[in-house]
XYZ file of C-alpha atoms in Angstrom:
71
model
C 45.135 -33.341 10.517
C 41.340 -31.988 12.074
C 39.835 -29.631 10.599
C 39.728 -26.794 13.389
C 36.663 -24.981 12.120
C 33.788 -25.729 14.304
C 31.109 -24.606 12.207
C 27.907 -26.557 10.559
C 27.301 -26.550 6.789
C 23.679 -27.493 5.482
C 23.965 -29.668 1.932
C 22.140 -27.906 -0.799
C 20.929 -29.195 -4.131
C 20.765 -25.796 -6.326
C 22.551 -22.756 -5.975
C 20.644 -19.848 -7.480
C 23.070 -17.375 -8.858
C 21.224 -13.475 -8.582
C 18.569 -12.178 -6.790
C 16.125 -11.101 -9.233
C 12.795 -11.508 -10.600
C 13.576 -15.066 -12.278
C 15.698 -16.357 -9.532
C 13.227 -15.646 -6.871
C 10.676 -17.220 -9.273
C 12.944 -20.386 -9.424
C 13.509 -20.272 -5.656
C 10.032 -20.243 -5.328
C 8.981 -23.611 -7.357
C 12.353 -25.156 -5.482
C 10.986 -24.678 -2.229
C 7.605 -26.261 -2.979
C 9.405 -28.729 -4.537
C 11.313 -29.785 -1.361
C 14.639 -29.068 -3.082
C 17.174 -27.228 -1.036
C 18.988 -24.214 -2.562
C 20.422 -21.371 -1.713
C 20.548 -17.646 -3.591
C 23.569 -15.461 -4.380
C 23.495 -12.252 -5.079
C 26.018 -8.849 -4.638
C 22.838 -6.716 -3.978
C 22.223 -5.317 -0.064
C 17.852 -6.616 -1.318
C 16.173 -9.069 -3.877
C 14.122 -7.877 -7.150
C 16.849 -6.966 -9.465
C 15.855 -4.201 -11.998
C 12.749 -3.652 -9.633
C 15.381 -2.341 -6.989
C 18.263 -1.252 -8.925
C 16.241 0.958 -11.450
C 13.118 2.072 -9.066
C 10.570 0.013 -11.125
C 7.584 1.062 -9.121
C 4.721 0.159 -11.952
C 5.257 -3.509 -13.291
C 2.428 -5.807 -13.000
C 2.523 -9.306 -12.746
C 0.765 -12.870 -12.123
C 1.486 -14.359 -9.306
C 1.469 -18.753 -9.178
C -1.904 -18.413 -7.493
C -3.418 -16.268 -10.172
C -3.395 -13.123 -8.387
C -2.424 -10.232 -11.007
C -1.121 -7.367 -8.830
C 1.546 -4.110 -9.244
C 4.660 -4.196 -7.921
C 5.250 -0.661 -5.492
């Protein structure tokens, strides 16, 4: 029996389950890393608590060293 459905998949290594401020960290080192993943999340953006709750005034360090403010 063939399998009718026509369509590509892409292999992955990690699946990232979430979309927020840790997971897009992690997605972040996997891609520089050369490791394919993919992220899953129920939420219509990425940023978790920074979307959901209107976080406007967190401040963080970015990988480069740049400290900025979210918003």
């Amino acid at each position: 029996m063939s399998n009718s459905n026509s369509s590509t998949t892409t292999p992955i290594d990690v699946a990232i389950i979430g979309g927020g401020q840790s997971a897009l960290a992690v997605a972040y080192f996997l891609r520089r890393a050369g490791i394919r993943y993919v992220v899953l999340d129920d939420q219509p953006a990425p940023g978790g608590a920074w979307q959901m709750h209107g976080i406007r005034f967190a401040s963080f360090l970015l990988p480069s060293g740049v400290h900025c403010r979210a918003g």
